[in-house]
């Protein structure tokens, strides 16, 4: 919703965190282990980030030079 990524508890649905990830994208985040794989954009460009599921902090970020054409998997 409007370039914001939200995380909720699996049991109970309590909000864990929310963060701005740039413009809305048509691709939903993917989950791998304890990371959310997210397409993010900013004035510096587009990239894919691995965000910690519990805290939302960026664990790694990979800048991309082209157009994102598929979701992160």
Short mmCIF file of C-alpha atoms in Angstrom, two decimals:
data_model
loop_
_atom_site.label_atom_id
_atom_site.label_comp_id
_atom_site.label_asym_id
_atom_site.label_seq_id
_atom_site.Cartn_x
_atom_site.Cartn_y
_atom_site.Cartn_z
CA UNK A 1 0.00 0.00 0.00
CA UNK A 2 1.65 3.17 -1.25
CA UNK A 3 5.18 1.73 -1.18
CA UNK A 4 5.09 0.54 2.43
CA UNK A 5 5.98 -3.00 3.45
CA UNK A 6 4.20 -4.36 6.53
CA UNK A 7 5.03 -7.42 8.65
CA UNK A 8 2.60 -9.13 11.01
CA UNK A 9 2.88 -11.93 13.55
CA UNK A 10 1.94 -15.27 12.09
CA UNK A 11 -0.19 -16.11 15.13
CA UNK A 12 -2.48 -13.30 16.17
CA UNK A 13 -1.70 -10.81 13.43
CA UNK A 14 -0.01 -8.21 15.65
CA UNK A 15 1.94 -5.63 13.66
CA UNK A 16 5.71 -6.24 13.90
CA UNK A 17 7.05 -3.42 11.74
CA UNK A 18 6.49 -1.29 8.65
CA UNK A 19 8.98 0.43 6.37
CA UNK A 20 9.00 2.47 3.20
CA UNK A 21 10.34 0.56 0.19
CA UNK A 22 9.65 3.15 -2.50
CA UNK A 23 7.08 3.17 -5.25
CA UNK A 24 4.46 0.44 -5.43
CA UNK A 25 5.54 -2.58 -7.45
CA UNK A 26 3.39 -5.27 -8.97
CA UNK A 27 5.50 -7.96 -7.28
CA UNK A 28 4.77 -9.21 -3.79
CA UNK A 29 7.71 -9.95 -1.49
CA UNK A 30 8.93 -13.53 -1.26
CA UNK A 31 10.04 -15.23 1.96
CA UNK A 32 13.20 -17.31 2.23
CA UNK A 33 14.21 -18.54 5.67
CA UNK A 34 14.13 -15.52 7.99
CA UNK A 35 14.24 -12.96 5.15
CA UNK A 36 11.65 -11.08 3.13
CA UNK A 37 12.97 -10.61 -0.42
CA UNK A 38 11.68 -7.24 -1.56
CA UNK A 39 11.89 -5.12 -4.71
CA UNK A 40 12.71 -1.60 -3.49
CA UNK A 41 13.10 1.72 -5.27
CA UNK A 42 14.43 5.14 -4.36
CA UNK A 43 15.90 8.18 -6.03
CA UNK A 44 19.12 6.12 -6.31
CA UNK A 45 17.45 3.41 -8.39
CA UNK A 46 15.86 -0.02 -8.04
CA UNK A 47 17.19 -3.02 -6.17
CA UNK A 48 16.33 -6.19 -4.30
CA UNK A 49 16.77 -6.36 -0.55
CA UNK A 50 16.74 -9.12 2.01
CA UNK A 51 14.97 -7.81 5.14
CA UNK A 52 14.93 -9.55 8.50
CA UNK A 53 11.39 -10.83 9.10
CA UNK A 54 11.41 -9.96 12.83
CA UNK A 55 12.90 -6.45 12.69
CA UNK A 56 12.58 -5.24 9.10
CA UNK A 57 16.25 -4.27 9.02
CA UNK A 58 18.10 -4.64 5.72
CA UNK A 59 20.45 -7.64 5.85
CA UNK A 60 21.64 -7.23 2.25
CA UNK A 61 20.82 -5.10 -0.79
CA UNK A 62 21.57 -5.71 -4.47
CA UNK A 63 21.27 -2.67 -6.77
CA UNK A 64 19.80 -3.46 -10.19
CA UNK A 65 20.65 -1.70 -13.43
CA UNK A 66 17.60 -2.71 -15.46
CA UNK A 67 13.86 -2.93 -15.19
CA UNK A 68 12.41 -5.47 -12.74
CA UNK A 69 10.38 -7.95 -14.77
CA UNK A 70 9.63 -10.72 -12.25
CA UNK A 71 9.26 -11.13 -8.49
CA UNK A 72 12.22 -12.07 -6.29
CA UNK A 73 12.28 -15.81 -5.70
#
